[in-house]
Amino acid sequence: MVRAVVGCNWGDEGKGKITDMLAQEADIVIRFQGGSNAGHTIINDYGKFALHLLPSGSFNQNTTNIIGNGVALNIPKLFEEIEEIKKRGVPEPKILVSDRAQVLMPYHVLFDSYEEERLAGKSFGSTKSGIAPFYSDKFAKIGIQVNELFDEAILEDRVEKSLPLKNVMLEHLYHKPLLEKEDVLKTLHEYRDMVAPYVCDTGLYLHNAIKEGKSILLEGQLGSLKDPDFGIYPMVTSSSTIAAYGAIGAGIPPYEIKNITTVVKAYSSAVGGGAFVSEIFGEEADELRKRGGDAGEFGATTGRPRRMGWFDCVASRYGCRVQGATEVVLTVLDVLGYLKEIPVCVGYEIDGKVTKDFPATSLLEKAKPVIKVLPGWNCDIRGIKNYEELPKECRDYIEFIEKELEVPIKMVSNGPKRDEIIFRK
Ligand code: GDP
């Protein structure tokens, strides 16, 4: 059975915790898109970890963790993360890297920074991890696939094809030092030696695993609203964050993805620029950010303070729809326990008209939130294990959101730890 765990919102919904929890039962966990540009925070028996590229099944000895072909493979970062978790007592994780994944190069990181510098105040707020230049190269067919690292003639040819393009930009647009073929090849040789023990045809591996009835998890990064097609373009990421892309980025048939577990945060937060209709500011935002602690304060990769907002029914229903959510996990509900009343955004007013349907970005910029205020439960709900034991106002809040999402909320997360989860029947 293949299950995807994906984000409904702008990322940071708590997918890492949910994947780590579900991974205990999984034979295989796969990263299928993105790179080291966002983080998953995981708290388990080994401690607290911020993983960026390693799949969240890396703490389980029985789980095989796959870096799928859709990932931006930053080889040194992958190894840093493996070393870091081993240093902290986690046994060597089982890792496989797709021979069709492409290699994120140091020059991708440089181009990312140079472009942000060039755009100055009008930048995209990139994490400068090289993700946009990496995916641009992939689709311009000047990227380098992992399998090509093992054939010197092909590798040289690939480098010779891409360098003139890079150097024109470096010389005439960015006015920066040029790239030398020998240096680039040297880096690629180092990467080849590092990654060699892990490389395999992961598509074939998964084909066999599916035949054997293995339990497989696709681990998404970021969320629906950061998807290049369905998100708030251009303030999006450069690879698809949608469960459907799991089939491509892992290399499995689309009809095998039976379960799309969509992680929805009980309030809104976002890192980086772009329209954010239910955003709040000032003291109200500071308070929510502070209460959110790790869940609210800073992005796991960027360290940037998150923008805060109330729960947005319009964006979240859309986020679930584009994921094709079959079930929802509602996370960080405990954080709202300090509020006597909880505002939620139930509609967008655009040019004097109220809509409940999430619009394309040019209209989104004009949207003003229509707010409904729900009663808060005003107490701490951490430690509660049974749904019926949650305060009535809290259950009402969950059930209100469930109705708005039009997808069953099957799990409620009431704390950052693995076992702080309430299953609903
Ligand atoms: P991800 O990329 O979706 O995994 O999200 P992040 O890891 O960047 O951010 C989620 C943050 O929320 C992390 O610090 C988690 O430890 C924390 N978290 C996850 N679920 C809960 C929850 O139910 N309650 C609280 N208080 N924190 C949570």
Coordinates of C-alpha atoms and ligand atoms in Angstrom, one line a residue:
M1 CA 0.0 0.0 0.0
V2 CA 1.3 3.4 -0.9
R3 CA 0.4 6.4 1.2
A4 CA 1.5 10.0 0.6
V5 CA 2.0 12.4 3.4
V6 CA 1.7 15.9 2.0
G7 CA 1.2 19.5 3.2
C8 CA -2.1 21.4 2.7
N9 CA -0.8 24.9 3.4
W10 CA 2.4 26.8 3.0
G11 CA 4.7 24.2 4.5
D12 CA 5.7 23.7 8.2
E13 CA 2.4 21.9 8.9
G14 CA 4.2 19.2 10.9
K15 CA 4.6 16.6 8.1
G16 CA 7.9 15.5 9.6
K17 CA 6.3 14.5 12.9
I18 CA 3.4 12.7 11.1
T19 CA 5.8 10.9 8.7
D20 CA 8.1 9.9 11.5
M21 CA 5.1 8.5 13.4
L22 CA 3.7 6.6 10.4
A23 CA 7.2 5.5 9.4
Q24 CA 7.3 3.2 12.4
E25 CA 5.0 0.9 10.4
A26 CA 6.5 1.6 7.0
D27 CA 8.9 -0.6 5.0
I28 CA 9.9 2.3 2.8
V29 CA 9.9 6.1 3.0
I30 CA 10.6 8.1 -0.1
R31 CA 11.4 11.8 -0.7
F32 CA 10.1 12.6 -4.2
Q33 CA 10.7 16.3 -4.7
G34 CA 12.5 19.3 -3.4
G35 CA 15.9 19.2 -1.8
S36 CA 17.5 20.6 1.4
N37 CA 15.6 23.8 1.1
A38 CA 13.0 23.1 3.8
G39 CA 13.2 21.2 7.1
H40 CA 11.2 18.6 9.0
T41 CA 11.4 18.9 12.7
I42 CA 11.3 15.5 14.4
I43 CA 11.2 14.7 18.1
N44 CA 11.6 11.1 19.0
D45 CA 13.5 8.8 21.5
Y46 CA 16.9 9.9 20.0
G47 CA 16.2 13.6 20.6
K48 CA 15.2 16.6 18.4
F49 CA 16.3 16.7 14.8
A50 CA 15.8 19.0 11.9
L51 CA 16.1 16.9 8.7
H52 CA 16.3 18.6 5.4
L53 CA 17.1 15.9 2.8
L54 CA 17.0 12.6 4.7
P55 CA 13.6 10.9 4.6
S56 CA 11.8 10.9 8.0
G57 CA 12.1 7.1 8.2
S58 CA 15.8 7.4 8.9
F59 CA 15.3 6.6 12.6
N60 CA 13.8 3.2 12.0
Q61 CA 16.1 0.2 11.4
N62 CA 13.4 -1.6 9.5
T63 CA 12.7 1.2 7.1
T64 CA 14.5 1.7 3.8
N65 CA 14.8 5.4 2.9
I66 CA 14.8 6.4 -0.7
I67 CA 15.9 9.7 -2.3
G68 CA 13.7 9.5 -5.4
N69 CA 14.5 10.7 -8.9
G70 CA 12.5 13.9 -8.4
V71 CA 14.7 15.2 -5.6
A72 CA 17.4 17.9 -5.9
L73 CA 20.3 15.8 -4.6
N74 CA 22.8 17.8 -2.6
I75 CA 25.3 15.1 -1.9
P76 CA 27.4 16.8 0.8
K77 CA 24.3 17.9 2.7
L78 CA 22.9 14.3 2.6
F79 CA 26.2 13.0 4.1
E80 CA 26.3 15.8 6.7
E81 CA 22.8 14.7 7.8
I82 CA 23.6 11.0 7.9
E83 CA 26.8 11.8 10.0
E84 CA 24.8 14.2 12.3
I85 CA 22.2 11.6 13.2
K86 CA 24.8 8.9 13.7
K87 CA 26.8 11.2 16.0
R88 CA 23.7 11.5 18.1
G89 CA 23.2 7.7 18.6
V90 CA 21.0 6.8 15.7
P91 CA 22.1 3.6 14.0
E92 CA 23.3 3.8 10.3
P93 CA 20.1 4.5 8.3
K94 CA 19.3 2.4 5.3
I95 CA 19.5 4.8 2.3
L96 CA 19.0 4.3 -1.4
V97 CA 19.6 7.0 -4.0
S98 CA 17.9 6.9 -7.4
D99 CA 20.3 6.5 -10.3
R100 CA 18.0 9.0 -12.1
A101 CA 18.1 11.7 -9.4
Q102 CA 20.0 14.8 -10.5
V103 CA 23.0 16.3 -8.7
L104 CA 22.7 19.7 -7.1
M105 CA 26.0 21.5 -7.8
P106 CA 27.8 24.2 -5.8
Y107 CA 27.2 26.5 -8.8
H108 CA 23.4 26.1 -8.4
V109 CA 23.8 27.5 -4.9
L110 CA 25.9 30.4 -6.2
F111 CA 23.5 31.2 -9.0
D112 CA 20.7 31.3 -6.4
S113 CA 22.5 33.9 -4.3
Y114 CA 23.6 35.9 -7.4
E115 CA 20.1 36.1 -8.6
E116 CA 18.7 37.2 -5.2
E117 CA 21.5 39.8 -5.1
R118 CA 20.6 41.0 -8.6
L119 CA 16.8 41.3 -7.8
A120 CA 17.7 42.9 -4.5
G121 CA 14.5 44.2 -2.8
K122 CA 12.3 42.4 -5.4
S123 CA 13.8 38.9 -4.7
F124 CA 11.7 35.8 -4.2
G125 CA 13.1 35.3 -0.7
S126 CA 14.9 32.1 -1.9
T127 CA 16.5 29.9 0.7
K128 CA 19.6 30.1 -1.5
S129 CA 19.9 26.3 -1.5
G130 CA 20.2 26.3 -5.3
I131 CA 16.8 24.8 -5.9
A132 CA 15.4 27.1 -8.7
P133 CA 18.7 27.0 -10.7
F134 CA 18.8 23.2 -10.2
Y135 CA 15.3 22.6 -11.6
S136 CA 15.9 25.1 -14.4
D137 CA 18.9 23.1 -15.5
K138 CA 17.0 19.8 -15.2
F139 CA 14.3 21.0 -17.5
A140 CA 16.7 22.8 -19.8
K141 CA 18.4 19.4 -20.1
I142 CA 21.8 20.6 -18.8
G143 CA 21.6 18.8 -15.4
I144 CA 23.6 15.8 -14.4
Q145 CA 21.9 12.5 -13.5
V146 CA 23.5 10.4 -10.8
N147 CA 24.1 7.5 -13.2
E148 CA 26.2 9.8 -15.5
L149 CA 28.7 10.2 -12.6
F150 CA 29.9 6.7 -13.4
D151 CA 30.8 7.2 -17.0
E152 CA 33.7 9.7 -17.5
A153 CA 33.2 10.4 -21.2
I154 CA 29.5 11.2 -20.7
L155 CA 30.2 13.2 -17.6
E156 CA 32.8 15.4 -19.4
D157 CA 30.4 15.9 -22.3
R158 CA 27.6 17.0 -19.9
V159 CA 29.9 19.5 -18.2
E160 CA 31.2 20.8 -21.6
K161 CA 27.6 21.4 -22.7
S162 CA 26.5 23.3 -19.6
L163 CA 29.5 25.4 -18.8
P164 CA 29.4 27.9 -21.7
L165 CA 25.8 28.8 -20.8
K166 CA 26.7 29.2 -17.1
N167 CA 29.8 31.3 -17.9
V168 CA 27.9 33.7 -20.2
M169 CA 25.6 34.5 -17.3
L170 CA 28.4 34.7 -14.8
E171 CA 30.5 37.1 -17.0
H172 CA 27.8 39.4 -18.4
L173 CA 24.9 39.3 -16.0
Y174 CA 26.3 38.7 -12.6
H175 CA 30.0 39.8 -13.1
K176 CA 31.3 37.0 -11.0
P177 CA 34.2 34.5 -11.4
L178 CA 33.8 32.0 -14.2
L179 CA 33.6 28.2 -13.8
E180 CA 36.5 26.0 -14.9
K181 CA 35.8 22.6 -16.3
E182 CA 38.5 20.9 -14.3
D183 CA 37.1 22.2 -11.0
V184 CA 33.6 21.1 -11.8
L185 CA 34.7 17.7 -12.8
K186 CA 36.8 17.4 -9.6
T187 CA 33.7 18.1 -7.5
L188 CA 31.7 15.6 -9.5
H189 CA 34.3 12.9 -8.9
E190 CA 34.1 13.6 -5.2
Y191 CA 30.4 13.4 -5.2
R192 CA 30.5 10.1 -7.3
D193 CA 32.7 8.5 -4.6
M194 CA 30.5 9.6 -1.8
V195 CA 27.2 8.5 -3.3
A196 CA 28.4 5.3 -5.0
P197 CA 27.4 2.8 -2.2
Y198 CA 23.8 4.0 -2.2
V199 CA 22.9 4.2 -5.8
C200 CA 20.4 1.9 -7.4
D201 CA 17.5 1.7 -9.8
T202 CA 15.0 2.8 -7.2
G203 CA 12.1 2.6 -9.7
L204 CA 12.7 -1.1 -10.1
Y205 CA 13.2 -1.6 -6.4
L206 CA 9.8 0.0 -5.7
H207 CA 8.2 -2.0 -8.5
N208 CA 9.2 -5.2 -6.7
A209 CA 8.3 -3.8 -3.3
I210 CA 4.8 -3.0 -4.5
K211 CA 4.4 -6.5 -5.9
E212 CA 5.5 -7.9 -2.5
G213 CA 2.8 -5.8 -0.8
K214 CA 5.3 -3.6 1.2
S215 CA 4.0 -0.6 3.0
I216 CA 5.4 2.6 1.4
L217 CA 5.2 6.2 2.4
L218 CA 5.8 9.2 0.1
E219 CA 7.1 12.1 2.0
G220 CA 6.1 15.6 0.7
Q221 CA 8.0 18.8 1.4
L222 CA 6.3 22.2 1.7
G223 CA 2.6 22.4 0.9
S224 CA -0.1 22.9 -1.8
L225 CA 0.3 26.7 -1.8
K226 CA 4.0 26.4 -2.7
D227 CA 3.3 24.2 -5.7
P228 CA 4.6 25.8 -9.0
D229 CA 1.2 25.1 -10.7
F230 CA -1.4 25.4 -8.0
G231 CA 0.4 27.6 -5.5
I232 CA 0.9 31.4 -5.2
Y233 CA 3.1 31.6 -8.3
P234 CA 5.7 33.0 -8.5
M235 CA 6.3 32.9 -4.7
V236 CA 6.4 29.1 -4.9
T237 CA 9.0 26.4 -4.9
S238 CA 10.5 24.9 -8.1
S239 CA 9.2 21.3 -7.9
S240 CA 5.7 20.0 -7.4
T241 CA 4.5 19.6 -3.8
I242 CA 1.4 17.7 -4.9
A243 CA 0.8 14.0 -4.0
A244 CA 0.2 13.2 -7.7
Y245 CA 3.8 14.1 -8.3
G246 CA 4.9 11.4 -5.9
A247 CA 4.2 9.0 -8.7
I248 CA 6.7 10.8 -11.0
G249 CA 9.3 11.8 -8.4
A250 CA 9.4 8.3 -6.9
G251 CA 8.8 6.4 -10.1
I252 CA 5.6 4.4 -9.3
P253 CA 2.3 4.1 -11.0
P254 CA -0.2 6.8 -10.0
Y255 CA -2.9 4.4 -9.2
E256 CA -0.8 2.8 -6.5
I257 CA -1.2 5.9 -4.3
K258 CA -4.2 4.8 -2.3
N259 CA -4.1 7.1 0.6
I260 CA -3.3 10.9 0.5
T261 CA -2.8 11.9 4.1
T262 CA -2.9 15.7 4.0
V263 CA -1.4 17.6 6.9
V264 CA -3.3 20.7 7.9
K265 CA -2.2 23.2 10.5
A266 CA -4.8 24.5 13.0
Y267 CA -3.7 28.1 12.3
S268 CA -1.7 29.6 9.4
S269 CA 2.0 30.3 9.1
A270 CA 4.2 31.0 6.2
V271 CA 7.8 31.7 5.5
G272 CA 8.8 34.0 2.6
G273 CA 6.8 36.5 0.5
G274 CA 3.5 36.2 -1.4
A275 CA -0.2 36.7 -0.7
F276 CA -1.4 35.5 2.7
V277 CA -5.0 36.5 3.1
S278 CA -5.6 35.6 6.8
E279 CA -2.3 37.1 8.0
I280 CA -2.2 38.9 11.3
F281 CA 0.3 41.4 12.5
G282 CA 1.6 43.2 15.6
E283 CA 1.0 41.9 19.1
E284 CA -1.7 39.4 18.0
A285 CA 0.8 37.8 15.6
D286 CA 3.7 38.0 18.2
E287 CA 1.6 36.2 20.7
L288 CA 0.6 33.3 18.4
R289 CA 4.2 33.0 17.2
K290 CA 5.5 32.9 20.8
R291 CA 2.8 30.3 21.8
G292 CA 3.7 28.3 18.7
G293 CA 7.2 27.9 20.1
D294 CA 9.1 25.7 17.6
A295 CA 5.9 25.2 15.7
G296 CA 5.5 28.9 15.2
E297 CA 8.7 30.8 15.5
F298 CA 11.2 30.1 12.9
G299 CA 11.5 28.1 9.7
A300 CA 13.5 24.9 10.3
T301 CA 15.9 25.6 7.3
T302 CA 15.8 29.3 7.0
G303 CA 15.7 30.5 10.6
R304 CA 13.5 33.3 9.3
P305 CA 10.5 34.3 11.6
R306 CA 7.3 32.9 10.2
R307 CA 4.4 35.1 9.1
M308 CA 1.3 34.2 11.2
G309 CA -2.4 34.1 10.4
W310 CA -5.7 32.5 11.5
F311 CA -6.9 29.3 10.0
D312 CA -7.9 29.9 6.4
C313 CA -10.8 27.7 5.3
V314 CA -10.7 28.9 1.7
A315 CA -7.0 28.2 1.2
S316 CA -7.1 24.9 3.2
R317 CA -10.1 23.5 1.3
Y318 CA -8.3 24.3 -1.9
G319 CA -5.1 22.8 -0.5
C320 CA -6.8 19.6 0.3
R321 CA -8.6 19.5 -3.1
V322 CA -5.4 19.9 -5.2
Q323 CA -3.7 17.2 -3.1
G324 CA -6.7 14.9 -3.6
A325 CA -6.8 14.4 0.2
T326 CA -8.4 11.2 1.3
E327 CA -7.9 12.1 5.0
V328 CA -6.6 15.0 7.1
V329 CA -4.3 15.2 10.1
L330 CA -5.0 18.5 11.9
T331 CA -1.8 19.6 13.7
V332 CA -0.6 22.0 16.4
L333 CA -4.1 22.4 17.8
D334 CA -2.6 22.6 21.4
V335 CA -1.1 26.0 20.5
L336 CA -4.5 27.6 20.3
G337 CA -5.4 26.8 23.9
Y338 CA -4.5 30.3 25.1
L339 CA -7.4 31.9 23.2
K340 CA -10.8 32.7 24.5
E341 CA -12.1 33.1 21.0
I342 CA -10.6 31.9 17.8
P343 CA -11.0 33.8 14.5
V344 CA -11.1 31.8 11.3
C345 CA -11.2 33.0 7.7
V346 CA -14.3 31.6 6.0
G347 CA -14.3 33.6 2.8
Y348 CA -12.4 36.1 0.6
E349 CA -13.8 39.4 -0.4
I350 CA -12.6 40.3 -3.9
D351 CA -13.8 43.5 -5.6
G352 CA -16.8 43.6 -3.2
K353 CA -17.8 40.0 -3.8
V354 CA -17.4 37.2 -1.3
T355 CA -16.1 33.9 -2.6
K356 CA -15.3 30.6 -0.9
D357 CA -13.2 29.4 -3.8
F358 CA -9.4 30.0 -3.8
P359 CA -8.6 32.2 -6.8
A360 CA -5.5 32.4 -9.0
T361 CA -2.7 34.7 -7.8
S362 CA -3.6 37.9 -9.6
L363 CA -7.0 38.0 -7.8
L364 CA -5.6 36.6 -4.6
E365 CA -3.6 39.8 -4.1
K366 CA -6.8 41.7 -3.8
A367 CA -8.6 39.4 -1.4
K368 CA -9.6 40.5 2.1
P369 CA -10.5 37.9 4.7
V370 CA -14.1 37.3 5.9
I371 CA -13.7 36.4 9.5
K372 CA -15.9 34.2 11.7
V373 CA -15.2 34.0 15.4
L374 CA -15.5 30.6 17.1
P375 CA -15.4 30.0 20.9
G376 CA -12.0 28.9 22.2
W377 CA -11.5 26.1 24.8
N378 CA -9.0 28.2 26.7
C379 CA -7.1 25.3 28.4
D380 CA -4.2 23.0 27.7
I381 CA -5.1 19.9 25.7
R382 CA -1.7 18.3 25.6
G383 CA -1.7 14.8 27.1
I384 CA -5.2 14.0 26.0
K385 CA -5.4 10.7 24.2
N386 CA -9.1 10.3 23.4
Y387 CA -11.1 12.5 21.1
E388 CA -14.1 12.4 23.5
E389 CA -11.9 13.9 26.3
L390 CA -11.2 17.0 24.3
P391 CA -13.2 20.1 25.5
K392 CA -16.4 20.5 23.6
E393 CA -15.3 23.9 22.1
C394 CA -12.2 22.1 20.8
R395 CA -14.2 19.3 19.2
D396 CA -16.5 21.9 17.7
Y397 CA -13.5 23.7 16.2
I398 CA -12.2 20.5 14.7
E399 CA -15.6 19.6 13.3
F400 CA -16.2 23.1 11.9
I401 CA -12.9 22.8 10.1
E402 CA -13.7 19.3 8.9
K403 CA -16.9 20.5 7.3
E404 CA -15.1 23.3 5.6
L405 CA -12.4 21.0 4.3
E406 CA -14.9 18.5 3.0
V407 CA -12.4 15.7 4.0
P408 CA -12.5 13.6 7.2
I409 CA -10.1 14.6 9.9
K410 CA -8.7 11.2 11.0
M411 CA -6.0 12.4 13.4
V412 CA -5.5 15.4 15.6
S413 CA -2.0 16.3 16.8
N414 CA -1.8 17.9 20.2
G415 CA 1.9 18.2 20.8
P416 CA 5.2 17.9 18.9
K417 CA 6.1 14.4 20.2
R418 CA 5.5 11.2 18.2
D419 CA 2.9 9.9 20.6
E420 CA 1.0 13.2 21.0
I421 CA -1.7 12.1 18.5
I422 CA -5.4 11.4 18.8
F423 CA -7.0 9.0 16.4
R424 CA -10.6 9.5 15.4
K425 CA -12.9 6.7 14.5
Ligands
GDP1 P1 7.1 20.1 8.3 O1 8.1 20.6 7.4 O2 5.7 20.1 7.8 O3 7.5 18.9 9.0 O4 7.1 21.2 9.5 P2 8.2 21.7 10.5 O5 8.9 20.6 11.1 O6 9.0 22.8 9.8 O7 7.4 22.6 11.5 C1 6.5 22.0 12.4 C2 6.8 22.3 13.8 O8 5.7 22.0 14.6 C3 8.0 21.5 14.4 O9 8.7 22.3 15.3 C4 7.2 20.4 15.1 O10 8.0 19.8 16.2 C5 6.0 21.1 15.6 N1 4.8 20.3 15.7 C6 4.3 19.3 14.9 N2 3.1 18.9 15.4 C7 2.9 19.6 16.5 C8 1.7 19.7 17.4 O11 0.7 19.0 17.2 N3 1.8 20.6 18.4 C9 2.9 21.4 18.6 N4 2.9 22.2 19.6 N5 4.0 21.4 17.8 C10 3.9 20.5 16.7

